[in-house]
Amino acid sequence: MRATVRIMPRTGVHDPQGEAIRRALSGLGFPEAAEVRQGRLLTLEIDAEDPEATRTRVEEMCEKLLANPVIEDYDIELGP
Amino acid sequence: MRTAVIVFPGSNCDRDLEVALQAATGRAPLRVWHTEPTLPDGLDLVGIPGGFSFGDYLRSGAIAARAPAMDAVRDFAGRGGHVLGICNGFQILTESGLLPGAFVRNAGLRFVCRDVHLRVETADSVFTRNYPPGAVLRVPVAHADGNFTLPESRSRELAEAGRVAFRYTDRAGTVAESANPNGSTDAIAGILSANRRILGMMPHPERLADPALGGTDGAPLFAGLADAPG
């Protein structure tokens, strides 16, 4: 089973890298991107059968390591 | 005073920290590798050095904070032990939950490697007691993810509790955006734990604690530690 974890800076947290990307886009002739936020995407190949149990475990992974709750939000998608 | 320095793969300021601690305490710090689940007995202070532990992978200090040695440091801190985290060490302390806040990329996006000025905001800690309150020091910084971030309300709480140890200022001791190398909330360069025994700071006092290094503004921090009860 594959778990895809998307980690993004929380609303209100300053994202200098997203800002740099926005400026670069604007400089390239794409001024319509008013805001860019940069996050992380992690894929985990999980050796397990039960989606419920797997989701709980991946949430724990996020809480314990993968995301910093002070500055990041996360969401989890499970697939085959 | 017995001290130890935790070393992670990628730590690179451990030796400088050991030299500064030895000069101040007269005793060589013990070196603890990150996989050790317990600390040596009888320690008074644990140092968490600067560098790029685990390559800054995932987030700076995130993986180091989960190392077995940091479990031992959490216990040690819980029993009232003193901890000094410098640069990556400060990042590790916030990731460990031993200090509040978190770090994001420097606001200017560049790795900043230069001297800055710090104002001592409180002399009420073993780390800062040898500085007159309001003293302005010159200390080097070297970081890309030094932007210390926490909600404004929390920053105010820390300030009211006298837990802000240092702020970035100009050489006259005035907080100004141009004097803030990384965009940290309220120009915070270092903070103390609630019991005032844990200090995390982004600048490197150990790099300016010996005349041979071009200055000694960092030396009183280590001297203040050495006077601490053993």
GROMACS .gro file of C-alpha atoms in nm, chain A residues 12-47:
model
   36
   12GLY     CA    1   0.029   3.256   0.837
   13VAL     CA    2   0.374   3.100   0.854
   14HIS     CA    3   0.621   3.299   0.649
   15ASP     CA    4   0.738   3.093   0.348
   16PRO     CA    5   1.043   3.265   0.198
   17GLN     CA    6   1.099   2.989  -0.055
   18GLY     CA    7   0.742   3.015  -0.184
   19GLU     CA    8   0.794   3.390  -0.214
   20ALA     CA    9   1.113   3.342  -0.414
   21ILE     CA   10   0.931   3.109  -0.651
   22ARG     CA   11   0.647   3.359  -0.692
   23ARG     CA   12   0.893   3.632  -0.782
   24ALA     CA   13   1.072   3.407  -1.029
   25LEU     CA   14   0.741   3.319  -1.196
   26SER     CA   15   0.648   3.684  -1.216
   27GLY     CA   16   0.984   3.763  -1.372
   28LEU     CA   17   0.926   3.496  -1.632
   29GLY     CA   18   0.598   3.654  -1.736
   30PHE     CA   19   0.356   3.474  -1.502
   31PRO     CA   20   0.242   3.754  -1.273
   32GLU     CA   21  -0.096   3.592  -1.213
   33ALA     CA   22   0.038   3.363  -0.938
   34ALA     CA   23  -0.042   3.590  -0.645
   35GLU     CA   24   0.087   3.354  -0.383
   36VAL     CA   25   0.305   3.043  -0.394
   37ARG     CA   26   0.359   2.809  -0.102
   38GLN     CA   27   0.618   2.536  -0.110
   39GLY     CA   28   0.583   2.212   0.081
   40ARG     CA   29   0.707   1.855   0.076
   41LEU     CA   30   0.563   1.538  -0.064
   42LEU     CA   31   0.667   1.204   0.079
   43THR     CA   32   0.568   0.864  -0.054
   44LEU     CA   33   0.582   0.564   0.176
   45GLU     CA   34   0.552   0.207   0.053
   46ILE     CA   35   0.384   0.036   0.346
   47ASP     CA   36   0.383  -0.337   0.395
   0.00000   0.00000   0.00000
